Amino acid sequence: MKYEPGDSVGIFAVNPESLVEQILQKTGFDPEYVVTLENGEMTIRDAFSHHLEITVLTFDTIKKYYEKTKLPELGKLINDDKKLDEYLYGHDLLDILEDYPFDWNPNKLIEVLRQLPPRLYSISSSQDMVGDEVHATVSVVRYERKSRLRNGACSSHLADNIETDDQVPVYIEKNPSFKLPANGAKIIMVGAGTGIAPYRAFLQQREADNNTGNTWLFFGDRHFQSDFLYQVEWQKWLKSNHLQKMDVAFSRDQEEKIYVQHKLQQNQQEILKWLEEGAHFYLCGDMKKMAKDVNKTLLEIIKNQGGITTEKAEEYVKKLKREKRFQQDVY
Ligand SMILES: Cc1cc2nc3c(=O)[nH]c(=O)nc-3n(C[C@H](O)[C@H](O)[C@H](O)COP(=O)(O)OP(=O)(O)OC[C@H]3O[C@@H](n4cnc5c(N)ncnc54)[C@H](O)[C@@H]3O)c2cc1C
């Protein structure tokens, strides 16, 4: 298996056993009932465990559920964008079966559900340092709602069921749009939470290439004590100068929230200087909040420090993107 820093690993998930059992109980299906999916015949229990998405609801799933049931209350939900968005986040198949009861049979219900897709994880290692290994940095999805503990299909499977030397089906997802500069140019890396993962691969690569200096990491998470991922490794790379600069933001360690974009703001002048010297700018992590804030902050830095208009600053960012000097991997 060959990969490069910036690529992701796709991991095939297995749904939480307790959720599968609760769905079987709720529907009253015989667990041994045989159904046919794209990948052949199997029991409905096997289908729920390995082949169908049950921890996540998509718009398409809810639409199909409505088409089969014609339940008026569900029709109302589908026509209310805000409520539908709220429902989609943090609800699973068991929720919709409970909230919108219907007399299902296995063959009808499987037509509503999508195939269980593999989950992607940014690779946090360089093959030049770890050989045949693939490292991933996984945040385990666990949350409680309606007095029921919920577990993410893939992350909790990895955390709860996989032991050393167990086998897990994986594949490499190439990402040509998130790559280290071929010429060893300066890099500014911005990431929050598990968004730090590909930068560990970048630094391992720079170490393997014996390329010192020219690297600047901005990392943000909640707490210094519990969330400073790979702290010792960054410190080692700072010492060896493979990592030239590092700025960290722990949002919950003080009264007012401090995020990576605040650290960028504090370093405005130096950031524009690096960009002018040909630095590549990378952004990885949470799409909803952090990516938007960092994009906005970068634009402000270019505008304020460059003494140019918003339009010119936007052109500057577009040019960075065209030249592949601004790369994002957000999810
Ligand atoms: C290119 C790419 C790279 C990625 N890299 C990484 C990485 O390096 N590390 C990493 O950890 N992840 C990464 N992800 C995310 C990863 O692919 C999975 O989406 C993530 O691990 C969740 O998958 P899961 O199967 O565990 O959870 P799922 O079974 O998919 O459950 C997720 C669902 O749970 C619900 N949910 C989650 N948290 C809450 C909450 N607090 N409150 C209410 N509802 C909630 C939401 O409905 C959410 O859609 C990446 C994604 C992409 C696309």
Coordinates of C-alpha atoms and ligand atoms in Angstrom, one line a residue:
M1 CA 0.0 0.0 0.0
K2 CA 1.6 3.3 -1.1
Y3 CA 0.6 6.7 0.2
E4 CA 2.0 10.3 0.5
P5 CA 1.6 12.9 3.2
G6 CA -1.8 14.6 2.6
D7 CA -3.6 11.4 1.5
S8 CA -6.3 9.8 3.6
V9 CA -7.1 6.2 4.7
G10 CA -10.6 4.9 4.1
I11 CA -11.7 2.6 6.9
F12 CA -14.7 0.2 6.6
A13 CA -17.0 0.7 9.6
V14 CA -19.0 -1.8 11.6
N15 CA -22.2 -0.5 13.3
P16 CA -22.5 -0.6 17.1
E17 CA -23.9 -4.0 18.2
S18 CA -26.2 -2.4 20.8
L19 CA -27.8 -0.2 18.1
V20 CA -28.3 -3.2 15.8
E21 CA -30.0 -5.1 18.6
Q22 CA -32.2 -2.2 19.6
I23 CA -33.4 -1.8 15.9
L24 CA -34.1 -5.5 15.6
Q25 CA -36.1 -5.3 18.8
K26 CA -38.0 -2.2 17.8
T27 CA -38.9 -3.5 14.4
G28 CA -39.6 -7.1 15.6
F29 CA -37.6 -8.4 12.6
D30 CA -36.3 -12.0 12.8
P31 CA -32.5 -11.4 13.0
E32 CA -32.0 -14.4 10.8
Y33 CA -34.3 -13.3 8.0
V34 CA -32.4 -13.3 4.7
V35 CA -32.3 -10.1 2.6
T36 CA -30.6 -9.3 -0.7
L37 CA -28.3 -6.3 -1.0
E38 CA -26.0 -5.2 -3.8
N39 CA -23.3 -7.4 -2.2
G40 CA -25.5 -10.5 -2.1
E41 CA -27.7 -12.4 0.3
M42 CA -27.2 -12.0 4.1
T43 CA -29.3 -12.0 7.3
I44 CA -30.9 -8.7 8.3
R45 CA -28.7 -8.6 11.4
D46 CA -25.6 -8.8 9.1
A47 CA -27.0 -6.2 6.8
F48 CA -27.6 -3.8 9.8
S49 CA -24.2 -4.6 11.3
H50 CA -21.9 -4.3 8.2
H51 CA -23.7 -3.0 5.1
L52 CA -26.3 -0.4 5.9
E53 CA -26.0 3.1 7.4
I54 CA -27.9 3.2 10.7
T55 CA -25.9 5.6 12.9
V56 CA -26.5 8.6 10.5
L57 CA -29.6 9.9 8.8
T58 CA -29.3 11.6 5.4
F59 CA -31.8 13.8 3.6
D60 CA -32.2 11.0 1.1
T61 CA -33.0 8.4 3.8
I62 CA -35.7 10.6 5.4
K63 CA -37.2 11.4 1.9
K64 CA -37.4 7.7 1.1
Y65 CA -38.8 6.9 4.6
Y66 CA -41.5 9.4 3.9
E67 CA -42.2 8.1 0.4
K68 CA -42.8 4.6 1.9
T69 CA -44.8 5.7 4.9
K70 CA -46.6 9.0 3.8
L71 CA -46.7 9.9 7.5
P72 CA -48.1 13.5 7.6
E73 CA -45.9 14.6 10.5
L74 CA -42.8 13.5 8.6
G75 CA -44.0 15.4 5.6
K76 CA -44.1 18.5 7.8
L77 CA -40.5 17.9 8.9
I78 CA -39.2 17.5 5.4
N79 CA -40.8 20.8 4.4
D80 CA -39.1 22.7 7.3
D81 CA -35.4 23.2 6.3
K82 CA -34.3 24.4 9.8
K83 CA -36.1 21.6 11.7
L84 CA -34.9 19.0 9.2
D85 CA -31.3 20.1 9.6
E86 CA -31.6 19.9 13.3
Y87 CA -33.1 16.4 13.0
L88 CA -30.4 15.2 10.7
Y89 CA -27.7 16.0 13.2
G90 CA -27.6 13.6 16.1
H91 CA -30.4 11.3 15.1
D92 CA -30.1 7.7 13.9
L93 CA -32.3 5.0 12.4
L94 CA -33.7 4.0 15.9
D95 CA -34.8 7.6 16.5
I96 CA -36.8 7.8 13.3
L97 CA -38.3 4.4 13.9
E98 CA -39.4 5.6 17.3
D99 CA -40.5 9.1 16.3
Y100 CA -42.3 8.1 13.1
P101 CA -43.6 4.5 13.8
F102 CA -44.6 2.4 10.9
D103 CA -45.3 -1.3 10.3
W104 CA -42.0 -2.2 8.4
N105 CA -40.9 -5.4 6.9
P106 CA -37.2 -6.0 6.3
N107 CA -37.3 -5.8 2.5
K108 CA -39.1 -2.5 2.6
L109 CA -36.9 -0.9 5.2
I110 CA -33.6 -1.8 3.5
E111 CA -34.8 0.1 0.4
V112 CA -34.8 3.2 2.5
L113 CA -31.3 2.9 3.8
R114 CA -28.0 3.7 2.1
Q115 CA -25.0 1.4 1.9
L116 CA -22.6 2.0 4.9
P117 CA -19.8 4.1 3.4
P118 CA -16.2 3.8 4.6
R119 CA -15.0 6.7 6.7
L120 CA -11.9 8.8 5.7
Y121 CA -9.1 9.7 8.1
S122 CA -6.2 12.0 7.2
I123 CA -3.1 9.9 7.3
S124 CA -0.8 11.2 10.1
S125 CA 2.4 9.5 9.1
S126 CA 5.0 9.5 6.3
Q127 CA 6.0 6.2 4.7
D128 CA 9.6 7.4 4.6
M129 CA 9.5 7.2 8.5
V130 CA 7.1 4.4 9.2
G131 CA 7.4 2.0 6.3
D132 CA 4.3 -0.2 5.9
E133 CA 2.4 1.4 8.8
V134 CA -0.5 3.9 8.3
H135 CA -1.1 6.2 11.2
A136 CA -4.5 7.9 11.8
T137 CA -5.7 10.3 14.5
V138 CA -9.3 9.4 15.3
S139 CA -11.6 11.3 17.6
V140 CA -14.2 8.9 18.9
V141 CA -17.8 10.0 18.3
R142 CA -19.9 9.5 21.5
Y143 CA -22.8 11.5 22.6
E144 CA -25.9 11.1 24.7
R145 CA -29.4 12.0 23.5
K146 CA -32.8 11.0 24.9
S147 CA -31.0 9.1 27.7
R148 CA -29.3 6.8 25.1
L149 CA -25.5 6.7 24.6
R150 CA -24.7 6.9 20.9
N151 CA -21.5 5.8 19.2
G152 CA -20.1 6.7 15.8
A153 CA -19.9 3.6 13.6
C154 CA -16.3 3.7 12.6
S155 CA -14.6 5.7 15.3
S156 CA -16.2 3.7 18.1
H157 CA -15.6 0.4 16.3
L158 CA -11.9 1.3 16.1
A159 CA -11.8 2.3 19.8
D160 CA -13.9 -0.4 21.3
N161 CA -13.5 -3.5 19.1
I162 CA -10.1 -3.5 17.5
E163 CA -7.1 -4.9 19.3
T164 CA -3.5 -4.9 18.2
D165 CA -2.9 -7.3 15.3
D166 CA -6.6 -7.4 14.4
Q167 CA -7.3 -6.9 10.7
V168 CA -9.4 -4.0 9.4
P169 CA -10.3 -3.5 5.7
V170 CA -8.8 -0.2 4.5
Y171 CA -7.8 1.6 1.3
I172 CA -5.8 4.7 0.4
E173 CA -7.7 7.8 -0.8
K174 CA -5.3 9.9 -2.7
N175 CA -5.6 13.7 -2.3
P176 CA -3.6 15.6 -4.9
S177 CA -5.0 18.8 -3.6
F178 CA -3.3 18.6 -0.2
K179 CA 0.4 18.1 -0.8
L180 CA 3.7 19.4 0.4
P181 CA 5.4 21.8 -2.0
A182 CA 7.8 19.8 -4.2
N183 CA 10.5 22.5 -3.9
G184 CA 10.6 22.4 -0.1
A185 CA 9.2 25.9 0.2
K186 CA 7.9 27.4 3.5
I187 CA 4.7 26.0 4.8
I188 CA 2.1 27.5 7.2
M189 CA -0.1 24.7 8.7
V190 CA -3.4 25.6 10.4
G191 CA -5.5 22.9 12.1
A192 CA -7.9 22.3 15.0
G193 CA -8.5 19.0 16.8
T194 CA -7.8 16.1 14.5
G195 CA -7.1 18.6 11.8
I196 CA -3.5 18.4 13.1
A197 CA -3.2 14.8 11.7
P198 CA -1.8 15.5 8.2
Y199 CA 0.8 18.0 9.6
R200 CA 2.3 15.1 11.6
A201 CA 2.8 13.4 8.2
F202 CA 4.2 16.6 6.8
L203 CA 6.7 17.0 9.6
Q204 CA 7.8 13.3 9.4
Q205 CA 8.4 13.9 5.7
R206 CA 10.4 17.0 6.3
E207 CA 12.5 15.1 8.9
A208 CA 13.0 12.2 6.5
D209 CA 14.0 14.8 3.8
N210 CA 16.3 16.5 6.3
N211 CA 14.6 19.8 5.5
T212 CA 14.8 22.1 8.5
G213 CA 13.2 25.4 9.1
N214 CA 10.5 26.9 6.9
T215 CA 7.6 25.3 8.9
W216 CA 5.0 27.0 11.1
L217 CA 2.2 25.2 12.9
F218 CA -1.0 26.8 14.3
F219 CA -2.9 24.3 16.4
G220 CA -6.1 24.7 18.3
D221 CA -8.2 22.5 20.6
R222 CA -10.1 22.8 23.9
H223 CA -7.7 22.1 26.7
F224 CA -3.9 22.1 27.0
Q225 CA -3.9 19.2 29.5
S226 CA -6.1 16.7 27.6
D227 CA -6.1 17.8 24.0
F228 CA -2.5 18.8 23.0
L229 CA -2.2 16.1 20.4
Y230 CA 1.4 14.8 19.7
Q231 CA 2.7 17.5 22.1
V232 CA 6.0 15.7 22.7
E233 CA 6.6 15.2 18.9
W234 CA 6.1 18.9 18.1
Q235 CA 8.5 19.8 20.9
K236 CA 11.1 17.4 19.5
W237 CA 10.7 18.9 16.1
L238 CA 10.9 22.4 17.5
K239 CA 14.2 21.4 19.1
S240 CA 15.6 19.9 15.8
N241 CA 14.2 22.9 13.9
H242 CA 12.2 20.7 11.5
L243 CA 9.4 22.8 13.0
Q244 CA 10.5 26.4 13.0
K245 CA 7.5 28.0 14.8
M246 CA 4.4 26.8 16.6
D247 CA 1.4 28.8 18.0
V248 CA -1.3 27.0 20.0
A249 CA -4.8 28.1 21.1
F250 CA -6.7 26.2 23.8
S251 CA -10.2 27.7 23.7
R252 CA -11.5 26.5 27.0
D253 CA -8.5 27.1 29.3
Q254 CA -9.5 30.7 30.1
E255 CA -12.6 32.9 30.4
E256 CA -12.5 34.2 26.9
K257 CA -12.3 31.7 24.0
I258 CA -9.1 31.7 22.0
Y259 CA -9.1 30.0 18.6
V260 CA -6.5 29.5 15.9
Q261 CA -7.7 32.5 14.0
H262 CA -6.8 34.7 17.0
K263 CA -3.3 33.3 16.9
L264 CA -3.2 34.1 13.1
Q265 CA -4.3 37.7 13.9
Q266 CA -1.6 38.1 16.5
N267 CA 1.0 37.1 13.8
Q268 CA -0.4 39.1 10.9
Q269 CA 2.8 40.8 9.8
E270 CA 4.9 37.7 9.9
I271 CA 2.3 35.6 8.0
L272 CA 2.1 38.0 5.1
K273 CA 5.9 38.1 5.0
W274 CA 6.0 34.3 4.8
L275 CA 3.3 34.3 2.0
E276 CA 5.3 36.9 0.1
E277 CA 8.4 34.7 0.5
G278 CA 6.4 31.9 -1.3
A279 CA 4.9 30.0 1.7
H280 CA 2.2 27.5 1.1
F281 CA -0.9 27.8 3.4
Y282 CA -2.7 24.7 4.7
L283 CA -6.0 24.4 6.5
C284 CA -7.3 21.2 7.9
G285 CA -10.2 20.2 10.3
D286 CA -13.7 21.3 11.1
M287 CA -15.5 22.6 8.0
K288 CA -18.5 24.3 9.7
K289 CA -16.8 26.8 12.0
M290 CA -13.0 26.9 11.9
A291 CA -12.5 26.8 8.2
K292 CA -14.9 29.8 7.7
D293 CA -13.2 31.8 10.5
V294 CA -9.7 31.0 9.2
N295 CA -10.5 31.9 5.6
K296 CA -12.0 35.2 6.8
T297 CA -9.0 36.0 9.0
L298 CA -6.5 35.2 6.2
L299 CA -8.3 37.6 3.9
E300 CA -8.2 40.3 6.6
I301 CA -4.5 39.8 7.2
I302 CA -3.7 40.1 3.5
K303 CA -6.0 43.2 3.3
N304 CA -4.7 45.0 6.4
Q305 CA -1.0 44.1 6.2
G306 CA -0.9 44.5 2.4
G307 CA -2.7 47.8 2.7
I308 CA -5.0 46.8 -0.2
T309 CA -8.8 46.7 -0.8
T310 CA -11.0 43.7 0.0
E311 CA -11.3 43.0 -3.8
K312 CA -7.5 42.9 -4.2
A313 CA -7.1 40.7 -1.1
E314 CA -9.7 38.3 -2.6
E315 CA -7.7 38.2 -5.8
Y316 CA -4.5 37.5 -3.8
V317 CA -6.2 34.5 -2.1
K318 CA -7.6 33.3 -5.5
K319 CA -4.0 33.5 -6.9
L320 CA -2.7 31.5 -3.9
K321 CA -5.4 28.8 -4.7
R322 CA -4.6 28.8 -8.4
E323 CA -0.9 28.3 -7.6
K324 CA -1.9 25.5 -5.2
R325 CA -0.3 27.6 -2.4
F326 CA -3.6 27.6 -0.4
Q327 CA -4.8 24.0 0.2
Q328 CA -7.7 22.9 2.4
D329 CA -8.8 19.5 3.7
V330 CA -11.9 20.3 5.7
Y331 CA -14.7 18.0 6.8
Ligands
LIG1 C1 -11.2 14.0 4.1 C2 -11.6 13.6 5.5 C3 -10.6 13.5 6.5 C4 -11.0 13.2 7.8 N1 -10.0 13.0 8.7 C5 -10.4 12.7 10.0 C6 -9.3 12.6 11.0 O1 -8.1 12.7 10.7 N2 -9.7 12.2 12.3 C7 -11.1 12.1 12.6 O2 -11.4 11.8 13.8 N3 -12.1 12.3 11.7 C8 -11.7 12.6 10.4 N4 -12.7 12.7 9.4 C9 -14.1 12.4 9.8 C10 -14.4 10.9 9.7 O3 -14.4 10.5 8.4 C11 -15.8 10.5 10.3 O4 -16.8 11.3 9.7 C12 -15.8 10.6 11.8 O5 -14.9 9.7 12.4 C13 -17.2 10.1 12.3 O6 -17.5 8.8 11.8 P1 -18.2 7.7 12.7 O7 -18.5 6.6 11.8 O8 -17.4 7.4 13.9 O9 -19.5 8.4 13.2 P2 -20.9 8.3 12.5 O10 -21.5 7.0 12.7 O11 -20.7 8.8 11.1 O12 -21.7 9.4 13.3 C14 -21.5 10.8 13.0 C15 -22.8 11.4 13.3 O13 -23.1 11.5 14.8 C16 -23.8 12.6 15.1 N5 -23.0 13.3 16.1 C17 -21.6 13.3 16.3 N6 -21.3 14.0 17.3 C18 -22.4 14.5 17.9 C19 -22.7 15.3 19.0 N7 -21.7 15.8 19.8 N8 -24.0 15.6 19.2 C20 -25.0 15.2 18.5 N9 -24.8 14.4 17.4 C21 -23.5 14.1 17.1 C22 -24.0 13.4 13.8 O14 -25.3 13.1 13.3 C23 -22.9 12.9 12.9 O15 -23.2 13.0 11.6 C24 -12.4 13.0 8.1 C25 -13.3 13.2 7.1 C26 -12.9 13.5 5.9 C27 -14.0 13.7 4.8

